[in-house]
PDB file of C-alpha atoms in Angstrom:
ATOM      1  CA  MET A 650     -21.285 -37.775   4.309  1.00  0.00           C
ATOM      2  CA  SER A 651     -19.109 -35.493   3.043  1.00  0.00           C
ATOM      3  CA  TYR A 652     -17.928 -32.468   4.959  1.00  0.00           C
ATOM      4  CA  PRO A 653     -16.843 -29.202   2.751  1.00  0.00           C
ATOM      5  CA  ALA A 654     -13.613 -28.378   3.620  1.00  0.00           C
ATOM      6  CA  PRO A 655     -12.711 -25.471   6.385  1.00  0.00           C
ATOM      7  CA  PRO A 656     -12.072 -21.608   4.011  1.00  0.00           C
ATOM      8  CA  LEU A 657      -8.464 -20.800   3.822  1.00  0.00           C
ATOM      9  CA  PRO A 658      -7.335 -17.819   5.553  1.00  0.00           C
ATOM     10  CA  ARG A 659      -7.301 -14.599   3.638  1.00  0.00           C
ATOM     11  CA  TRP A 660      -3.762 -13.795   4.637  1.00  0.00           C
ATOM     12  CA  ILE A 661      -2.316 -16.497   1.980  1.00  0.00           C
ATOM     13  CA  SER A 662      -2.936 -14.366  -0.499  1.00  0.00           C
ATOM     14  CA  LYS A 663      -0.490 -11.939   0.883  1.00  0.00           C
ATOM     15  CA  PRO A 664       3.365 -12.118   0.542  1.00  0.00           C
ATOM     16  CA  CYS A 665       4.551 -14.990   3.420  1.00  0.00           C
ATOM     17  CA  ILE A 666       7.171 -16.498   4.957  1.00  0.00           C
ATOM     18  CA  MET A 667       7.991 -20.110   5.745  1.00  0.00           C
ATOM     19  CA  GLY A 668      10.818 -21.851   7.631  1.00  0.00           C
ATOM     20  CA  ILE A 669      11.851 -25.995   7.506  1.00  0.00           C
ATOM     21  CA  ASP A 670      14.125 -28.036   9.855  1.00  0.00           C
ATOM     22  CA  GLU A 671      13.728 -31.429  10.286  1.00  0.00           C
ATOM     23  CA  ALA A 672      13.416 -33.912  13.387  1.00  0.00           C
ATOM     24  CA  GLY A 673      14.936 -37.401  13.999  1.00  0.00           C
ATOM     25  CA  ARG A 674      18.080 -37.445  11.584  1.00  0.00           C
ATOM     26  CA  GLY A 675      20.101 -39.634  13.437  1.00  0.00           C
ATOM     27  CA  PRO A 676      18.429 -42.077  15.423  1.00  0.00           C
ATOM     28  CA  VAL A 677      18.456 -45.667  14.589  1.00  0.00           C
ATOM     29  CA  LEU A 678      14.577 -45.784  15.733  1.00  0.00           C
ATOM     30  CA  GLY A 679      11.609 -44.753  14.025  1.00  0.00           C
ATOM     31  CA  PRO A 680      10.767 -41.886  11.389  1.00  0.00           C
ATOM     32  CA  MET A 681      12.681 -38.995  10.284  1.00  0.00           C
ATOM     33  CA  VAL A 682       9.955 -35.862  10.235  1.00  0.00           C
ATOM     34  CA  TYR A 683      10.390 -32.851   8.090  1.00  0.00           C
ATOM     35  CA  GLY A 684       8.009 -30.154   9.229  1.00  0.00           C
ATOM     36  CA  CYS A 685       6.945 -26.499   7.839  1.00  0.00           C
ATOM     37  CA  LEU A 686       5.695 -23.225   9.500  1.00  0.00           C
ATOM     38  CA  TYR A 687       4.290 -20.556   7.478  1.00  0.00           C
ATOM     39  CA  CYS A 688       2.302 -17.443   7.849  1.00  0.00           C
ATOM     40  CA  ALA A 689       2.052 -13.692   6.365  1.00  0.00           C
ATOM     41  CA  LYS A 690       5.239 -11.460   6.029  1.00  0.00           C
ATOM     42  CA  SER A 691       3.581  -9.188   8.404  1.00  0.00           C
ATOM     43  CA  TYR A 692       3.117 -11.412  11.339  1.00  0.00           C
ATOM     44  CA  GLN A 693       6.946 -11.800  11.474  1.00  0.00           C
ATOM     45  CA  LYS A 694       7.355  -9.776  14.271  1.00  0.00           C
ATOM     46  CA  THR A 695       4.431 -11.211  16.354  1.00  0.00           C
ATOM     47  CA  LEU A 696       6.298 -14.517  15.577  1.00  0.00           C
ATOM     48  CA  ALA A 697       9.247 -13.641  16.947  1.00  0.00           C
ATOM     49  CA  THR A 698       7.319 -12.736  20.725  1.00  0.00           C
ATOM     50  CA  LEU A 699       5.981 -17.072  20.311  1.00  0.00           C
ATOM     51  CA  ASN A 700       9.448 -17.900  22.546  1.00  0.00           C
ATOM     52  CA  PHE A 701       9.723 -20.216  19.595  1.00  0.00           C
ATOM     53  CA  ALA A 702      13.364 -22.234  20.230  1.00  0.00           C
ATOM     54  CA  ASP A 703      15.588 -24.429  18.303  1.00  0.00           C
ATOM     55  CA  SER A 704      13.046 -27.430  19.932  1.00  0.00           C
ATOM     56  CA  LYS A 705      16.918 -29.264  20.763  1.00  0.00           C
ATOM     57  CA  THR A 706      17.014 -26.294  23.918  1.00  0.00           C
ATOM     58  CA  LEU A 707      13.414 -26.598  25.055  1.00  0.00           C
ATOM     59  CA  LYS A 708      12.585 -29.617  27.924  1.00  0.00           C
ATOM     60  CA  GLU A 709       9.254 -31.957  25.944  1.00  0.00           C
ATOM     61  CA  GLU A 710       6.923 -30.100  28.330  1.00  0.00           C
ATOM     62  CA  LYS A 711       7.505 -27.217  26.616  1.00  0.00           C
ATOM     63  CA  ARG A 712       7.481 -28.357  23.399  1.00  0.00           C
ATOM     64  CA  GLU A 713       3.990 -29.502  23.422  1.00  0.00           C
ATOM     65  CA  GLU A 714       2.714 -26.163  24.850  1.00  0.00           C
ATOM     66  CA  LEU A 715       4.405 -24.421  22.312  1.00  0.00           C
ATOM     67  CA  PHE A 716       2.624 -27.233  19.613  1.00  0.00           C
ATOM     68  CA  GLN A 717      -0.592 -26.838  21.172  1.00  0.00           C
ATOM     69  CA  ASN A 718      -0.309 -22.643  20.845  1.00  0.00           C
ATOM     70  CA  LEU A 719       0.545 -22.320  17.330  1.00  0.00           C
ATOM     71  CA  LYS A 720      -1.934 -25.089  16.428  1.00  0.00           C
ATOM     72  CA  LEU A 721      -4.577 -22.952  17.577  1.00  0.00           C
ATOM     73  CA  ASP A 722      -2.805 -19.508  15.746  1.00  0.00           C
ATOM     74  CA  GLU A 723      -4.994 -18.877  12.656  1.00  0.00           C
ATOM     75  CA  SER A 724      -2.220 -16.485  11.445  1.00  0.00           C
ATOM     76  CA  ILE A 725       0.617 -19.788  11.339  1.00  0.00           C
ATOM     77  CA  GLY A 726      -0.061 -22.314   9.042  1.00  0.00           C
ATOM     78  CA  TRP A 727       2.156 -25.617   9.241  1.00  0.00           C
ATOM     79  CA  GLU A 728       2.351 -29.210   7.466  1.00  0.00           C
ATOM     80  CA  VAL A 729       4.660 -31.912   8.489  1.00  0.00           C
ATOM     81  CA  ASP A 730       6.255 -35.076   6.078  1.00  0.00           C
ATOM     82  CA  ILE A 731       6.552 -38.426   8.019  1.00  0.00           C
ATOM     83  CA  ILE A 732       9.242 -40.692   6.183  1.00  0.00           C
ATOM     84  CA  ASP A 733       9.127 -44.124   7.362  1.00  0.00           C
ATOM     85  CA  PRO A 734      12.164 -46.029   8.414  1.00  0.00           C
ATOM     86  CA  ARG A 735      11.251 -48.384   6.069  1.00  0.00           C
ATOM     87  CA  GLU A 736      11.214 -46.224   3.375  1.00  0.00           C
ATOM     88  CA  LEU A 737      14.515 -44.826   4.701  1.00  0.00           C
ATOM     89  CA  SER A 738      16.681 -47.831   4.372  1.00  0.00           C
ATOM     90  CA  ALA A 739      14.996 -49.180   0.952  1.00  0.00           C
ATOM     91  CA  LYS A 740      16.137 -46.082  -0.135  1.00  0.00           C
ATOM     92  CA  MET A 741      19.236 -46.056   1.117  1.00  0.00           C
ATOM     93  CA  LEU A 742      20.252 -49.586   0.223  1.00  0.00           C
ATOM     94  CA  LYS A 743      18.756 -49.934  -3.079  1.00  0.00           C
ATOM     95  CA  ARG A 744      20.725 -50.865  -5.954  1.00  0.00           C
ATOM     96  CA  THR A 745      20.865 -46.629  -7.074  1.00  0.00           C
ATOM     97  CA  LYS A 746      21.032 -45.916  -3.682  1.00  0.00           C
ATOM     98  CA  ILE A 747      19.333 -42.577  -2.454  1.00  0.00           C
ATOM     99  CA  ASN A 748      21.462 -41.150   0.571  1.00  0.00           C
ATOM    100  CA  LEU A 749      19.721 -38.923   3.776  1.00  0.00           C
ATOM    101  CA  ASN A 750      20.871 -35.798   2.318  1.00  0.00           C
ATOM    102  CA  GLU A 751      18.960 -36.453  -0.739  1.00  0.00           C
ATOM    103  CA  ILE A 752      16.158 -37.913   0.738  1.00  0.00           C
ATOM    104  CA  SER A 753      16.543 -34.635   2.877  1.00  0.00           C
ATOM    105  CA  HIS A 754      16.107 -32.543   0.123  1.00  0.00           C
ATOM    106  CA  ASN A 755      13.580 -34.243  -1.320  1.00  0.00           C
ATOM    107  CA  SER A 756      10.978 -34.192   1.672  1.00  0.00           C
ATOM    108  CA  ALA A 757      11.937 -30.425   1.622  1.00  0.00           C
ATOM    109  CA  ILE A 758      11.462 -29.761  -1.530  1.00  0.00           C
ATOM    110  CA  GLY A 759       8.003 -31.455  -1.356  1.00  0.00           C
ATOM    111  CA  LEU A 760       6.601 -29.319   1.802  1.00  0.00           C
ATOM    112  CA  VAL A 761       7.110 -26.278  -0.326  1.00  0.00           C
ATOM    113  CA  LYS A 762       5.207 -27.634  -3.311  1.00  0.00           C
ATOM    114  CA  ARG A 763       2.544 -28.899  -1.203  1.00  0.00           C
ATOM    115  CA  VAL A 764       2.413 -25.399   0.372  1.00  0.00           C
ATOM    116  CA  LEU A 765       2.030 -23.358  -2.896  1.00  0.00           C
ATOM    117  CA  ASP A 766      -0.255 -26.315  -4.436  1.00  0.00           C
ATOM    118  CA  MET A 767      -2.922 -24.596  -1.649  1.00  0.00           C
ATOM    119  CA  GLY A 768      -2.578 -21.326  -2.896  1.00  0.00           C
ATOM    120  CA  VAL A 769      -0.003 -19.990   0.026  1.00  0.00           C
ATOM    121  CA  LEU A 770       1.572 -16.600  -1.786  1.00  0.00           C
ATOM    122  CA  LEU A 771       5.448 -17.866  -0.695  1.00  0.00           C
ATOM    123  CA  THR A 772       8.067 -15.024  -1.122  1.00  0.00           C
ATOM    124  CA  GLU A 773      10.596 -16.295   1.378  1.00  0.00           C
ATOM    125  CA  VAL A 774      11.669 -19.633   2.531  1.00  0.00           C
ATOM    126  CA  TYR A 775      13.983 -20.495   5.425  1.00  0.00           C
ATOM    127  CA  VAL A 776      15.699 -24.059   5.683  1.00  0.00           C
ATOM    128  CA  ASP A 777      18.134 -25.309   8.270  1.00  0.00           C
ATOM    129  CA  THR A 778      20.538 -26.689   5.610  1.00  0.00           C
ATOM    130  CA  VAL A 779      21.306 -30.424   5.249  1.00  0.00           C
ATOM    131  CA  GLY A 780      24.860 -30.722   3.382  1.00  0.00           C
ATOM    132  CA  ASP A 781      26.655 -27.409   1.810  1.00  0.00           C
ATOM    133  CA  ALA A 782      24.220 -24.506   2.638  1.00  0.00           C
ATOM    134  CA  GLU A 783      25.376 -22.624  -0.970  1.00  0.00           C
ATOM    135  CA  LYS A 784      24.565 -25.695  -3.197  1.00  0.00           C
ATOM    136  CA  TYR A 785      21.141 -26.713  -1.825  1.00  0.00           C
ATOM    137  CA  ARG A 786      20.341 -22.993  -1.717  1.00  0.00           C
ATOM    138  CA  VAL A 787      20.634 -23.470  -6.056  1.00  0.00           C
ATOM    139  CA  LYS A 788      18.944 -26.410  -5.872  1.00  0.00           C
ATOM    140  CA  LEU A 789      16.361 -24.870  -4.228  1.00  0.00           C
ATOM    141  CA  SER A 790      16.068 -21.746  -5.852  1.00  0.00           C
ATOM    142  CA  GLU A 791      16.153 -23.902  -9.796  1.00  0.00           C
ATOM    143  CA  ARG A 792      13.386 -25.495  -8.527  1.00  0.00           C
ATOM    144  CA  PHE A 793      11.190 -22.248  -7.332  1.00  0.00           C
ATOM    145  CA  PRO A 794      12.664 -19.293  -8.741  1.00  0.00           C
ATOM    146  CA  GLY A 795      10.091 -17.143  -7.844  1.00  0.00           C
ATOM    147  CA  ILE A 796      10.747 -17.321  -4.049  1.00  0.00           C
ATOM    148  CA  LYS A 797      14.349 -15.816  -1.887  1.00  0.00           C
ATOM    149  CA  PHE A 798      15.646 -18.814  -0.194  1.00  0.00           C
ATOM    150  CA  VAL A 799      17.805 -18.517   3.137  1.00  0.00           C
ATOM    151  CA  VAL A 800      19.470 -21.731   3.970  1.00  0.00           C
ATOM    152  CA  ALA A 801      21.964 -21.813   6.793  1.00  0.00           C
ATOM    153  CA  LYS A 802      23.264 -23.830   9.550  1.00  0.00           C
ATOM    154  CA  LYS A 803      21.559 -23.410  12.804  1.00  0.00           C
ATOM    155  CA  ALA A 804      18.916 -21.715  10.947  1.00  0.00           C
ATOM    156  CA  ASP A 805      16.444 -22.866  13.699  1.00  0.00           C
ATOM    157  CA  SER A 806      18.038 -20.875  16.623  1.00  0.00           C
ATOM    158  CA  LEU A 807      18.361 -17.909  13.887  1.00  0.00           C
ATOM    159  CA  TYR A 808      15.003 -17.701  12.321  1.00  0.00           C
ATOM    160  CA  PRO A 809      11.623 -17.801  14.527  1.00  0.00           C
ATOM    161  CA  VAL A 810       9.979 -19.303  11.863  1.00  0.00           C
ATOM    162  CA  VAL A 811      12.385 -22.116  11.655  1.00  0.00           C
ATOM    163  CA  SER A 812      12.660 -22.579  15.314  1.00  0.00           C
ATOM    164  CA  GLY A 813       8.515 -23.376  15.424  1.00  0.00           C
ATOM    165  CA  ALA A 814       8.848 -25.284  12.412  1.00  0.00           C
ATOM    166  CA  SER A 815      11.888 -27.550  14.330  1.00  0.00           C
ATOM    167  CA  ILE A 816       9.007 -27.563  16.795  1.00  0.00           C
ATOM    168  CA  VAL A 817       6.375 -29.196  14.698  1.00  0.00           C
ATOM    169  CA  ALA A 818       9.174 -32.061  13.537  1.00  0.00           C
ATOM    170  CA  LYS A 819      10.130 -32.501  16.984  1.00  0.00           C
ATOM    171  CA  VAL A 820       6.562 -32.917  18.767  1.00  0.00           C
ATOM    172  CA  THR A 821       4.843 -35.167  15.595  1.00  0.00           C
ATOM    173  CA  ARG A 822       8.369 -37.364  15.880  1.00  0.00           C
ATOM    174  CA  ASP A 823       7.862 -38.005  19.636  1.00  0.00           C
ATOM    175  CA  THR A 824       4.434 -38.470  19.108  1.00  0.00           C
ATOM    176  CA  THR A 825       4.806 -40.820  15.920  1.00  0.00           C
ATOM    177  CA  LEU A 826       7.123 -42.825  18.073  1.00  0.00           C
ATOM    178  CA  ARG A 827       5.283 -42.628  21.448  1.00  0.00           C
ATOM    179  CA  GLU A 828       2.594 -44.437  19.795  1.00  0.00           C
ATOM    180  CA  TRP A 829       4.235 -46.797  17.320  1.00  0.00           C
ATOM    181  CA  THR A 830       2.352 -50.423  16.815  1.00  0.00           C
ATOM    182  CA  LEU A 831       4.775 -52.544  16.693  1.00  0.00           C
ATOM    183  CA  ASP A 832       3.752 -55.413  13.547  1.00  0.00           C
ATOM    184  CA  GLU A 833       5.300 -57.622  15.027  1.00  0.00           C
ATOM    185  CA  THR A 834       3.892 -60.053  17.464  1.00  0.00           C
ATOM    186  CA  ALA A 835       6.355 -62.551  18.590  1.00  0.00           C
ATOM    187  CA  GLU A 836       7.033 -62.861  22.312  1.00  0.00           C
ATOM    188  CA  ASN A 837       8.952 -60.361  25.165  1.00  0.00           C
ATOM    189  CA  MET A 838       8.690 -57.472  22.849  1.00  0.00           C
ATOM    190  CA  HIS A 839       8.778 -54.631  24.743  1.00  0.00           C
ATOM    191  CA  ARG A 840       9.162 -51.047  23.989  1.00  0.00           C
ATOM    192  CA  ASN A 841      11.625 -49.877  26.061  1.00  0.00           C
ATOM    193  CA  PHE A 842      14.180 -48.911  23.777  1.00  0.00           C
ATOM    194  CA  GLY A 843      15.663 -45.618  25.192  1.00  0.00           C
ATOM    195  CA  SER A 844      16.030 -42.180  22.875  1.00  0.00           C
ATOM    196  CA  GLY A 845      16.690 -44.669  20.128  1.00  0.00           C
ATOM    197  CA  TYR A 846      20.043 -42.754  19.050  1.00  0.00           C
ATOM    198  CA  PRO A 847      23.050 -45.102  18.261  1.00  0.00           C
ATOM    199  CA  GLY A 848      25.024 -44.073  21.033  1.00  0.00           C
ATOM    200  CA  ASP A 849      21.875 -44.838  23.900  1.00  0.00           C
ATOM    201  CA  PRO A 850      22.891 -48.185  25.831  1.00  0.00           C
ATOM    202  CA  GLU A 851      19.308 -49.322  26.238  1.00  0.00           C
ATOM    203  CA  THR A 852      18.834 -48.781  22.407  1.00  0.00           C
ATOM    204  CA  LYS A 853      21.777 -50.757  21.920  1.00  0.00           C
ATOM    205  CA  ALA A 854      20.075 -53.497  24.178  1.00  0.00           C
ATOM    206  CA  TRP A 855      16.761 -53.079  22.594  1.00  0.00           C
ATOM    207  CA  LEU A 856      18.675 -53.899  19.024  1.00  0.00           C
ATOM    208  CA  ASP A 857      19.738 -56.476  21.060  1.00  0.00           C
ATOM    209  CA  HIS A 858      17.031 -58.526  22.781  1.00  0.00           C
ATOM    210  CA  HIS A 859      14.893 -57.726  19.401  1.00  0.00           C
ATOM    211  CA  LYS A 860      16.629 -59.005  16.789  1.00  0.00           C
ATOM    212  CA  HIS A 861      15.520 -62.584  14.751  1.00  0.00           C
ATOM    213  CA  ILE A 862      18.157 -64.424  13.338  1.00  0.00           C
ATOM    214  CA  VAL A 863      16.214 -64.937   9.745  1.00  0.00           C
ATOM    215  CA  PHE A 864      13.844 -61.446   9.864  1.00  0.00           C
ATOM    216  CA  GLY A 865      16.164 -58.853  11.550  1.00  0.00           C
ATOM    217  CA  PHE A 866      14.592 -56.827  13.504  1.00  0.00           C
ATOM    218  CA  PRO A 867      11.183 -55.657  13.547  1.00  0.00           C
ATOM    219  CA  THR A 868       9.842 -52.904  11.126  1.00  0.00           C
ATOM    220  CA  VAL A 869      10.923 -49.251  13.448  1.00  0.00           C
ATOM    221  CA  VAL A 870      14.610 -50.151  12.506  1.00  0.00           C
ATOM    222  CA  ARG A 871      16.437 -48.398  10.244  1.00  0.00           C
ATOM    223  CA  PHE A 872      18.068 -51.496   9.493  1.00  0.00           C
ATOM    224  CA  SER A 873      20.971 -49.276   7.106  1.00  0.00           C
ATOM    225  CA  TRP A 874      22.025 -48.051   9.734  1.00  0.00           C
ATOM    226  CA  GLY A 875      25.338 -48.727  10.884  1.00  0.00           C
ATOM    227  CA  THR A 876      24.438 -49.229  14.148  1.00  0.00           C
ATOM    228  CA  CYS A 877      22.900 -52.335  13.498  1.00  0.00           C
ATOM    229  CA  THR A 878      25.850 -54.154  11.380  1.00  0.00           C
ATOM    230  CA  PRO A 879      27.707 -55.963  14.019  1.00  0.00           C
ATOM    231  CA  PHE A 880      24.657 -58.020  14.670  1.00  0.00           C
ATOM    232  CA  PHE A 881      24.372 -59.155  10.973  1.00  0.00           C
ATOM    233  CA  LYS A 882      26.904 -61.639  12.388  1.00  0.00           C
ATOM    234  CA  ASP A 883      24.600 -63.594  14.145  1.00  0.00           C
ATOM    235  CA  MET A 884      21.964 -63.562  11.181  1.00  0.00           C
ATOM    236  CA  VAL A 885      21.222 -65.958   8.437  1.00  0.00           C
ATOM    237  CA  GLU A 886      22.703 -65.151   5.735  1.00  0.00           C
ATOM    238  CA  VAL A 887      20.209 -65.075   2.235  1.00  0.00           C
ATOM    239  CA  VAL A 888      21.487 -65.617  -1.064  1.00  0.00           C
ATOM    240  CA  TRP A 889      18.565 -64.518  -3.718  1.00  0.00           C
ATOM    241  CA  GLU A 890      19.505 -67.138  -6.360  1.00  0.00           C
ATOM    242  CA  SER A 891      17.596 -65.406  -8.701  1.00  0.00           C
ATOM    243  CA  ASP A 892      19.466 -62.648  -8.457  1.00  0.00           C
ATOM    244  CA  LYS A 893      22.409 -64.731  -9.764  1.00  0.00           C
ATOM    245  CA  LEU A 894      20.785 -65.806 -12.940  1.00  0.00           C
ATOM    246  CA  ASP A 895      19.842 -62.224 -13.951  1.00  0.00           C
ATOM    247  CA  GLU A 896      23.381 -60.906 -13.659  1.00  0.00           C
ATOM    248  CA  ASP A 897      25.062 -64.248 -15.279  1.00  0.00           C
ATOM    249  CA  PRO A 898      25.140 -64.076 -19.172  1.00  0.00           C
ATOM    250  CA  SER A 899      25.084 -67.413 -19.450  1.00  0.00           C
ATOM    251  CA  SER A 900      21.828 -67.793 -18.055  1.00  0.00           C
ATOM    252  CA  ASN A 901      20.184 -66.068 -21.217  1.00  0.00           C
ATOM    253  CA  GLY A 902      17.593 -64.656 -18.753  1.00  0.00           C
ATOM    254  CA  ARG A 903      16.346 -67.699 -17.475  1.00  0.00           C
ATOM    255  CA  GLY A 904      16.850 -65.431 -14.389  1.00  0.00           C
ATOM    256  CA  LYS A 905      13.388 -63.876 -15.696  1.00  0.00           C
ATOM    257  CA  HIS A 906      11.429 -66.853 -15.727  1.00  0.00           C
ATOM    258  CA  GLN A 907       9.406 -68.964 -13.429  1.00  0.00           C
ATOM    259  CA  MET A 908      10.604 -71.018 -10.965  1.00  0.00           C
ATOM    260  CA  LYS A 909       9.832 -73.415  -8.869  1.00  0.00           C
ATOM    261  CA  LEU A 910      11.030 -73.497  -5.396  1.00  0.00           C
ATOM    262  CA  THR A 911      13.393 -76.546  -6.021  1.00  0.00           C
ATOM    263  CA  ASN A 912      14.776 -74.705  -8.779  1.00  0.00           C
ATOM    264  CA  LEU A 913      15.917 -72.318  -5.353  1.00  0.00           C
ATOM    265  CA  GLY A 914      17.437 -75.611  -3.379  1.00  0.00           C
ATOM    266  CA  ILE A 915      13.991 -75.889  -1.368  1.00  0.00           C
ATOM    267  CA  THR A 916      12.916 -79.398  -1.080  1.00  0.00           C
ATOM    268  CA  GLY A 917       9.506 -79.960  -1.551  1.00  0.00           C
ATOM    269  CA  CYS A 918       7.108 -80.885   1.841  1.00  0.00           C
ATOM    270  CA  LYS A 919       4.909 -83.766   2.767  1.00  0.00           C
ATOM    271  CA  ARG A 920       1.202 -83.789   2.776  1.00  0.00           C
ATOM    272  CA  LYS A 921       1.410 -83.739   6.695  1.00  0.00           C
ATOM    273  CA  SER A 922       3.622 -80.700   6.831  1.00  0.00           C
ATOM    274  CA  GLU A 923       1.353 -78.645   4.082  1.00  0.00           C
ATOM    275  CA  ASP A 924      -1.686 -79.016   6.397  1.00  0.00           C
ATOM    276  CA  ILE A 925       0.030 -77.371   9.066  1.00  0.00           C
ATOM    277  CA  GLU A 926       1.101 -75.044   6.661  1.00  0.00           C
ATOM    278  CA  SER A 927      -2.453 -74.015   5.754  1.00  0.00           C
ATOM    279  CA  SER A 928      -3.996 -74.323   9.152  1.00  0.00           C
ATOM    280  CA  GLY A 929      -1.310 -71.689  10.477  1.00  0.00           C
ATOM    281  CA  LYS A 930      -0.503 -74.317  13.675  1.00  0.00           C
ATOM    282  CA  GLY A 931       3.596 -74.808  14.258  1.00  0.00           C
ATOM    283  CA  ARG A 932       3.956 -71.511  12.307  1.00  0.00           C
ATOM    284  CA  SER A 933       5.934 -68.559  12.399  1.00  0.00           C
ATOM    285  CA  LYS A 934       4.203 -66.108  14.500  1.00  0.00           C
ATOM    286  CA  PHE A 935       5.857 -63.585  11.488  1.00  0.00           C
ATOM    287  CA  PHE A 936       3.481 -66.191   9.090  1.00  0.00           C
ATOM    288  CA  GLN A 937       0.315 -65.791  10.613  1.00  0.00           C
ATOM    289  CA  THR A 938       0.304 -62.206  11.262  1.00  0.00           C
ATOM    290  CA  ARG A 939       1.439 -61.419   7.611  1.00  0.00           C
ATOM    291  CA  LYS A 940      -1.044 -64.435   6.509  1.00  0.00           C
ATOM    292  CA  LEU A 941       1.468 -65.824   4.370  1.00  0.00           C
ATOM    293  CA  GLN A 942       0.971 -69.028   2.631  1.00  0.00           C
ATOM    294  CA  LEU A 943       2.774 -71.910   1.630  1.00  0.00           C
ATOM    295  CA  VAL A 944       4.113 -71.314  -2.045  1.00  0.00           C
ATOM    296  CA  SER A 945       5.138 -74.294  -4.726  1.00  0.00           C
ATOM    297  CA  GLU A 946       6.421 -71.797  -7.481  1.00  0.00           C
ATOM    298  CA  PHE A 947       7.654 -67.979  -8.141  1.00  0.00           C
ATOM    299  CA  GLN A 948       6.334 -66.088 -10.994  1.00  0.00           C
TER     300      GLN A 948
END
């Protein structure tokens, strides 16, 4: 049974302001979260009395309290964009790389578009800068010409609407990481990974304990971060033969054809081994968890 969506507040049709900030840009573990907070421009003075501040200057209990308060305030709206660590690493390591600044810009643009699509009359948006503030402002203004953008360093300590967005982002990231379910089921795994920041000895010890010589790190890890690089020397090097064939002009495109595993230098298994693979007995838990089966050829 479907239920009708709650009616949108009337104030969204009046000129509104919005703040945008992120949490989790630097850690090697967990998602990066972009958050926004918006309200009617006429509510701006009241917003300044709600004791919002840069989330990094507040204790966790105070951040949680303020977040609960703003969720109950019908004169405030908020949204988040949670960017998975796997997405961050995949984009930063793909052939046509997307750096962290561009990922951040795209997330902020996505939040502006999402709020506009909800029918909110945004007239001013305040953003904590990523990279050059003026270039970022021009980029946003060209994308949304009807909105005035203010982009500044430390915007979360200058503008209450950005301070509120900072709290939304930080509490959402902390909650997401605290409730993170590790997909992997290897033995001796634990969640004592400290702050998740590269300089934290507890985080480094967790990475060292949870690295796998074949499968790398659990999916909560941003494996594109430089913090992970020293651990790669202990891992098995993977050579993708099909990529070599694609890049080799003498292959005449054969790399795109169907290839048997034996063409990659992998010998066939005896029937007894295949039976073991099919039954799942004696296999790595990595394969069991993902229900991966033995194959004889790639397509």
